[in-house]
Structures are given as structure tokens and as C-alpha cells.
Amino acid sequence: MTECSCDTSLQNGGSASEGWHWGGCSDDLHYGMWFSRKFLDAPYKNSSESDILSAMHLHNNEAGRVAVAKLMQVDCRCHGVSGSCAVKTCWKSMSSFEKIGNYLKDKYENSIQISDRLKRKVRRKEKNYRKIPIRKEDLVYTNRSPNYCVEDQKLGISGTHGRECNRTSEGADGCNLLCCGRGYNTHVVRHVERCECKFVWCCYVRCRRCESMTDVHTCK
């Protein structure tokens, strides 16, 4: 990554009247977009997959690139006497992976189902909304995901009933998310283990027997 070049299109430009100019080393977005298309899109352009799946992957790849471009940020550094910021040098840089990831997560939550009857063409599946165009930044899918919250033996899904969860976590292991809104049960578990072990000459280890009580939460 240290050998990546700067975006030369932003050098020596700016606005003298507003007291800033392009400088530094802007991230080369255009090269990144070109390389991404060459590296990520190639498998789907000559793929044995169904045409609609290839079209879906190509569209979503482009949506990811659009997200990176849309969230590019401008950073500036001030120059002047005693930090007066009379002149600023500015450059463009990518947003953090966290910011881009949150943006794409929102797009994922609002993704659009497309028809699987068309070849190489991305179009909404719902007839009432087909006149509304799908934007480049939208994520699309062909088939709805199964409900992983409920057991389905035919699909090999065990569901989340009885799964142990973390009451204080906001992540995937948290009770609010893992239990799919059904709530959770709490019960106390008694743990017995060896503790405070010491080596006694010669030659054995002597330990105490320790007991502890722990709250365990499981999904309803």
C-alpha cells in the first residue's frame, strides 16, 4: 500500500480567492475503481453462473465502489502566521472502513429484490414498483434469505431457541439480536472448579475447591 500513487488530477488546483489549493497526496480513487473492476468483476463477466446472478454480483460490486466514491472526504492543513490559516492545503482521502461499512450495512438492510426471469438485466421483482429505477448505489438480491430465527429441519436451520446469549452485548451474540425479539430466560448456574493450586514437595499439587454462581441467559 505504501507504493500506491497519488491522484495527479487534483494537484495544482484549488481556489486562490478562497485561500486553498489542492496538495498533499490524495487517494487515487480512479485507479482504485479501475483495478477493482478488473479484479472483482472479471469472474462474473465470463461466468458459468446464471446470467441474473452475474448481473446481481456486478451491480453490487459497482454499488460498493459508488459508496467509496460518495464518502470520499476532504482533509486540509492550515498555513499562516501563528496558525491564522490564511492558506490551506487540501487533499481527498477515503473514509474509514467503519464509516463505509455502516453505509453499506444500511443499504443492505434496504436492499431490493430483483426478478430472476430476466437475463443480464437488473429489474425490481415487485410489479407495482418496476417503474422505479434501481440506483447504482442500491444493493440487490434475487432470493429472500430463510428465517434463521426459527428451526427448519429441511434447510438444516437449528433456530435460536435455547441459544445462550450475552445480555449486555450489542453485537451478534447479544440477547436482543440473537433471540429475534422473543426475549430470553435467565437462570443461575453453579460452577465448581479447582483453584489456588500449589506445588507441594514432593511431589504433588494441592488445590482448593472453589464454587461460583453465574447468571446464564438463553433465548426463549
mmCIF file of C-alpha atoms in Angstrom:
data_model
loop_
_atom_site.group_PDB
_atom_site.id
_atom_site.type_symbol
_atom_site.label_atom_id
_atom_site.label_comp_id
_atom_site.label_asym_id
_atom_site.label_seq_id
_atom_site.Cartn_x
_atom_site.Cartn_y
_atom_site.Cartn_z
ATOM 1 C CA MET A 1 0.000 0.000 0.000
ATOM 2 C CA THR A 2 2.950 2.341 0.569
ATOM 3 C CA GLU A 3 3.728 2.221 -3.165
ATOM 4 C CA CYS A 4 0.283 3.464 -4.254
ATOM 5 C CA SER A 5 0.461 6.667 -6.279
ATOM 6 C CA CYS A 6 -1.352 9.927 -5.564
ATOM 7 C CA ASP A 7 -4.232 11.298 -7.613
ATOM 8 C CA THR A 8 -2.418 13.627 -10.004
ATOM 9 C CA SER A 9 -5.687 15.119 -11.300
ATOM 10 C CA LEU A 10 -6.063 17.087 -8.043
ATOM 11 C CA GLN A 11 -2.594 18.609 -7.983
ATOM 12 C CA ASN A 12 -2.004 22.324 -8.637
ATOM 13 C CA GLY A 13 -5.703 23.205 -8.494
ATOM 14 C CA GLY A 14 -7.937 24.928 -5.986
ATOM 15 C CA SER A 15 -9.334 28.393 -5.345
ATOM 16 C CA ALA A 16 -6.916 31.244 -4.700
ATOM 17 C CA SER A 17 -9.773 33.612 -3.807
ATOM 18 C CA GLU A 18 -10.937 31.253 -1.067
ATOM 19 C CA GLY A 19 -7.409 30.681 0.145
ATOM 20 C CA TRP A 20 -6.919 26.990 -0.514
ATOM 21 C CA HIS A 21 -5.305 24.720 -3.075
ATOM 22 C CA TRP A 22 -5.020 21.018 -3.763
ATOM 23 C CA GLY A 23 -1.834 19.495 -2.437
ATOM 24 C CA GLY A 24 -0.539 16.639 -0.382
ATOM 25 C CA CYS A 25 -1.313 13.148 -1.632
ATOM 26 C CA SER A 26 -4.948 12.499 -2.454
ATOM 27 C CA ASP A 27 -6.036 8.859 -2.571
ATOM 28 C CA ASP A 28 -6.159 7.747 -6.206
ATOM 29 C CA LEU A 29 -9.839 6.869 -6.422
ATOM 30 C CA HIS A 30 -9.852 6.472 -10.210
ATOM 31 C CA TYR A 31 -7.089 3.884 -10.165
ATOM 32 C CA GLY A 32 -8.772 2.025 -7.313
ATOM 33 C CA MET A 33 -12.075 1.923 -9.219
ATOM 34 C CA TRP A 34 -10.324 0.685 -12.369
ATOM 35 C CA PHE A 35 -8.396 -2.018 -10.543
ATOM 36 C CA SER A 36 -11.484 -3.105 -8.593
ATOM 37 C CA ARG A 37 -13.480 -3.587 -11.804
ATOM 38 C CA LYS A 38 -10.636 -5.543 -13.348
ATOM 39 C CA PHE A 39 -10.064 -7.751 -10.291
ATOM 40 C CA LEU A 40 -13.573 -8.264 -8.863
ATOM 41 C CA ASP A 41 -15.798 -8.121 -11.939
ATOM 42 C CA ALA A 42 -13.838 -10.438 -14.234
ATOM 43 C CA PRO A 43 -15.133 -13.721 -12.725
ATOM 44 C CA TYR A 44 -18.736 -12.697 -13.359
ATOM 45 C CA LYS A 45 -18.255 -11.394 -16.875
ATOM 46 C CA ASN A 46 -17.163 -14.842 -18.051
ATOM 47 C CA SER A 47 -19.020 -16.915 -15.504
ATOM 48 C CA SER A 48 -20.946 -20.167 -15.839
ATOM 49 C CA GLU A 49 -23.439 -18.855 -13.263
ATOM 50 C CA SER A 50 -26.924 -17.932 -14.374
ATOM 51 C CA ASP A 51 -26.977 -14.572 -16.110
ATOM 52 C CA ILE A 52 -29.091 -12.912 -13.429
ATOM 53 C CA LEU A 53 -26.663 -13.946 -10.660
ATOM 54 C CA SER A 54 -23.762 -12.496 -12.610
ATOM 55 C CA ALA A 55 -25.725 -9.290 -13.167
ATOM 56 C CA MET A 56 -26.510 -9.123 -9.444
ATOM 57 C CA HIS A 57 -22.851 -9.520 -8.448
ATOM 58 C CA LEU A 58 -21.703 -6.932 -10.984
ATOM 59 C CA HIS A 59 -24.330 -4.448 -9.797
ATOM 60 C CA ASN A 60 -23.434 -4.926 -6.120
ATOM 61 C CA ASN A 61 -19.714 -4.618 -6.859
ATOM 62 C CA GLU A 62 -20.399 -1.288 -8.532
ATOM 63 C CA ALA A 63 -22.587 -0.204 -5.600
ATOM 64 C CA GLY A 64 -19.614 -0.773 -3.320
ATOM 65 C CA ARG A 65 -17.403 1.394 -5.497
ATOM 66 C CA VAL A 66 -20.070 4.102 -5.594
ATOM 67 C CA ALA A 67 -20.158 4.038 -1.789
ATOM 68 C CA VAL A 68 -16.402 4.589 -1.566
ATOM 69 C CA ALA A 69 -16.569 7.475 -4.067
ATOM 70 C CA LYS A 70 -19.585 9.088 -2.394
ATOM 71 C CA LEU A 71 -17.952 9.061 1.039
ATOM 72 C CA MET A 72 -14.590 10.490 -0.034
ATOM 73 C CA GLN A 73 -13.660 13.248 2.404
ATOM 74 C CA VAL A 74 -11.592 16.418 2.096
ATOM 75 C CA ASP A 75 -8.824 16.959 4.650
ATOM 76 C CA CYS A 76 -6.980 20.275 4.933
ATOM 77 C CA ARG A 77 -3.919 21.661 6.665
ATOM 78 C CA CYS A 78 -3.581 25.329 7.583
ATOM 79 C CA HIS A 79 -0.615 27.560 6.733
ATOM 80 C CA GLY A 80 -0.132 31.066 8.062
ATOM 81 C CA VAL A 81 1.375 33.236 10.760
ATOM 82 C CA SER A 82 0.577 31.993 14.277
ATOM 83 C CA GLY A 83 -1.868 29.450 12.911
ATOM 84 C CA SER A 84 -4.034 32.059 11.179
ATOM 85 C CA CYS A 85 -4.945 29.590 8.427
ATOM 86 C CA ALA A 86 -4.519 32.202 5.709
ATOM 87 C CA VAL A 87 -3.879 29.435 3.195
ATOM 88 C CA LYS A 88 -4.994 25.820 3.290
ATOM 89 C CA THR A 89 -3.597 22.796 1.516
ATOM 90 C CA CYS A 90 -6.291 20.194 0.923
ATOM 91 C CA TRP A 91 -6.427 16.629 -0.320
ATOM 92 C CA LYS A 92 -9.018 13.882 -0.699
ATOM 93 C CA SER A 93 -8.889 10.663 1.275
ATOM 94 C CA MET A 94 -11.060 7.599 1.720
ATOM 95 C CA SER A 95 -13.398 7.478 4.662
ATOM 96 C CA SER A 96 -12.737 4.893 7.347
ATOM 97 C CA PHE A 97 -13.780 1.286 6.734
ATOM 98 C CA GLU A 98 -16.185 1.681 9.649
ATOM 99 C CA LYS A 99 -17.997 4.602 8.009
ATOM 100 C CA ILE A 100 -18.170 2.861 4.628
ATOM 101 C CA GLY A 101 -19.267 -0.367 6.308
ATOM 102 C CA ASN A 102 -22.081 1.372 8.191
ATOM 103 C CA TYR A 103 -23.248 2.991 4.949
ATOM 104 C CA LEU A 104 -23.295 -0.364 3.142
ATOM 105 C CA LYS A 105 -24.986 -2.025 6.123
ATOM 106 C CA ASP A 106 -27.833 0.485 5.780
ATOM 107 C CA LYS A 107 -28.017 -0.288 2.054
ATOM 108 C CA TYR A 108 -28.067 -3.999 2.875
ATOM 109 C CA GLU A 109 -30.967 -3.532 5.285
ATOM 110 C CA ASN A 110 -32.873 -1.755 2.490
ATOM 111 C CA SER A 111 -31.748 -3.948 -0.405
ATOM 112 C CA ILE A 112 -34.087 -4.542 -3.347
ATOM 113 C CA GLN A 113 -35.266 -7.911 -4.625
ATOM 114 C CA ILE A 114 -34.890 -8.303 -8.385
ATOM 115 C CA SER A 115 -36.613 -10.580 -10.862
ATOM 116 C CA ASP A 116 -34.795 -13.799 -11.733
ATOM 117 C CA ARG A 117 -36.609 -14.181 -15.051
ATOM 118 C CA LEU A 118 -34.525 -11.653 -16.925
ATOM 119 C CA LYS A 119 -31.056 -12.317 -18.285
ATOM 120 C CA ARG A 120 -28.275 -9.834 -17.555
ATOM 121 C CA LYS A 121 -30.821 -7.187 -16.560
ATOM 122 C CA VAL A 122 -31.474 -5.928 -13.044
ATOM 123 C CA ARG A 123 -35.155 -5.080 -12.517
ATOM 124 C CA ARG A 124 -37.407 -4.958 -9.450
ATOM 125 C CA LYS A 125 -39.382 -8.132 -8.792
ATOM 126 C CA GLU A 126 -42.444 -6.378 -7.345
ATOM 127 C CA LYS A 127 -44.655 -5.359 -10.266
ATOM 128 C CA ASN A 128 -46.048 -2.280 -8.503
ATOM 129 C CA TYR A 129 -42.555 -0.768 -8.193
ATOM 130 C CA ARG A 130 -40.957 -1.763 -11.508
ATOM 131 C CA LYS A 131 -41.229 1.755 -12.890
ATOM 132 C CA ILE A 132 -38.967 2.995 -10.093
ATOM 133 C CA PRO A 133 -35.397 2.659 -11.368
ATOM 134 C CA ILE A 134 -32.771 0.882 -9.314
ATOM 135 C CA ARG A 135 -29.972 3.309 -8.492
ATOM 136 C CA LYS A 136 -26.302 2.465 -8.776
ATOM 137 C CA GLU A 137 -25.847 2.803 -5.022
ATOM 138 C CA ASP A 138 -28.654 0.319 -4.202
ATOM 139 C CA LEU A 139 -27.830 -3.268 -3.247
ATOM 140 C CA VAL A 140 -29.920 -6.016 -4.850
ATOM 141 C CA TYR A 141 -30.675 -9.704 -4.277
ATOM 142 C CA THR A 142 -32.557 -12.471 -6.093
ATOM 143 C CA ASN A 143 -33.848 -14.799 -3.360
ATOM 144 C CA ARG A 144 -35.057 -13.994 0.128
ATOM 145 C CA SER A 145 -32.942 -15.389 2.943
ATOM 146 C CA PRO A 146 -34.587 -18.073 5.095
ATOM 147 C CA ASN A 147 -35.663 -17.225 8.629
ATOM 148 C CA TYR A 148 -32.710 -18.295 10.758
ATOM 149 C CA CYS A 149 -34.599 -17.453 13.958
ATOM 150 C CA VAL A 150 -36.921 -20.451 13.604
ATOM 151 C CA GLU A 151 -35.929 -24.109 13.333
ATOM 152 C CA ASP A 152 -36.270 -25.620 9.858
ATOM 153 C CA GLN A 153 -35.002 -29.183 9.615
ATOM 154 C CA LYS A 154 -35.430 -29.318 5.828
ATOM 155 C CA LEU A 155 -32.984 -26.442 5.395
ATOM 156 C CA GLY A 156 -30.742 -27.540 8.238
ATOM 157 C CA ILE A 157 -31.517 -24.436 10.310
ATOM 158 C CA SER A 158 -31.462 -25.020 14.062
ATOM 159 C CA GLY A 159 -33.041 -21.690 15.028
ATOM 160 C CA THR A 160 -32.051 -19.684 18.092
ATOM 161 C CA HIS A 161 -34.393 -21.159 20.724
ATOM 162 C CA GLY A 162 -32.332 -22.187 23.738
ATOM 163 C CA ARG A 163 -29.184 -20.468 22.470
ATOM 164 C CA GLU A 164 -27.022 -18.859 25.134
ATOM 165 C CA CYS A 165 -26.730 -15.093 24.671
ATOM 166 C CA ASN A 166 -24.948 -12.110 26.183
ATOM 167 C CA ARG A 167 -27.370 -9.728 27.894
ATOM 168 C CA THR A 168 -25.010 -6.735 27.800
ATOM 169 C CA SER A 169 -23.690 -7.146 24.251
ATOM 170 C CA GLU A 170 -24.967 -5.086 21.324
ATOM 171 C CA GLY A 171 -23.287 -7.409 18.820
ATOM 172 C CA ALA A 172 -24.406 -10.610 17.117
ATOM 173 C CA ASP A 173 -24.168 -12.541 20.400
ATOM 174 C CA GLY A 174 -26.428 -10.077 22.236
ATOM 175 C CA CYS A 175 -29.787 -11.294 23.529
ATOM 176 C CA ASN A 176 -31.717 -8.532 21.743
ATOM 177 C CA LEU A 177 -30.429 -9.607 18.331
ATOM 178 C CA LEU A 178 -29.832 -13.335 18.749
ATOM 179 C CA CYS A 179 -33.234 -14.013 20.305
ATOM 180 C CA CYS A 180 -35.025 -12.303 17.406
ATOM 181 C CA GLY A 181 -37.195 -10.187 19.698
ATOM 182 C CA ARG A 182 -38.639 -13.167 21.608
ATOM 183 C CA GLY A 183 -36.872 -12.309 24.858
ATOM 184 C CA TYR A 184 -34.693 -14.556 26.988
ATOM 185 C CA ASN A 185 -34.716 -16.605 30.166
ATOM 186 C CA THR A 186 -32.206 -16.185 32.980
ATOM 187 C CA HIS A 187 -31.107 -18.967 35.282
ATOM 188 C CA VAL A 188 -28.286 -19.391 37.768
ATOM 189 C CA VAL A 189 -25.598 -21.986 37.099
ATOM 190 C CA ARG A 190 -23.312 -23.311 39.830
ATOM 191 C CA HIS A 191 -19.687 -23.793 38.762
ATOM 192 C CA VAL A 192 -17.208 -25.929 40.689
ATOM 193 C CA GLU A 193 -13.528 -25.789 39.773
ATOM 194 C CA ARG A 194 -10.071 -26.257 41.221
ATOM 195 C CA CYS A 195 -8.370 -23.051 42.314
ATOM 196 C CA GLU A 196 -5.404 -21.660 44.250
ATOM 197 C CA CYS A 197 -3.300 -24.643 43.266
ATOM 198 C CA LYS A 198 0.159 -25.018 44.825
ATOM 199 C CA PHE A 199 3.006 -27.426 44.289
ATOM 200 C CA VAL A 200 3.871 -29.402 47.442
ATOM 201 C CA TRP A 201 7.293 -31.016 47.867
ATOM 202 C CA CYS A 202 7.428 -33.761 46.931
ATOM 203 C CA CYS A 203 5.601 -34.233 44.617
ATOM 204 C CA TYR A 204 2.006 -33.301 44.091
ATOM 205 C CA VAL A 205 -0.274 -30.309 43.517
ATOM 206 C CA ARG A 206 -2.720 -29.249 46.198
ATOM 207 C CA CYS A 207 -5.788 -27.216 45.169
ATOM 208 C CA ARG A 208 -8.832 -25.760 46.776
ATOM 209 C CA ARG A 209 -12.338 -26.480 45.561
ATOM 210 C CA CYS A 210 -13.992 -23.219 44.547
ATOM 211 C CA GLU A 211 -17.635 -22.607 43.787
ATOM 212 C CA SER A 212 -19.194 -19.689 41.921
ATOM 213 C CA MET A 213 -22.681 -18.760 40.763
ATOM 214 C CA THR A 214 -23.159 -17.327 37.275
ATOM 215 C CA ASP A 215 -26.218 -15.902 35.509
ATOM 216 C CA VAL A 216 -26.804 -17.625 32.170
ATOM 217 C CA HIS A 217 -29.213 -16.182 29.598
ATOM 218 C CA THR A 218 -30.866 -18.318 26.914
ATOM 219 C CA CYS A 219 -33.262 -17.344 24.138
ATOM 220 C CA LYS A 220 -36.952 -18.134 24.538
#
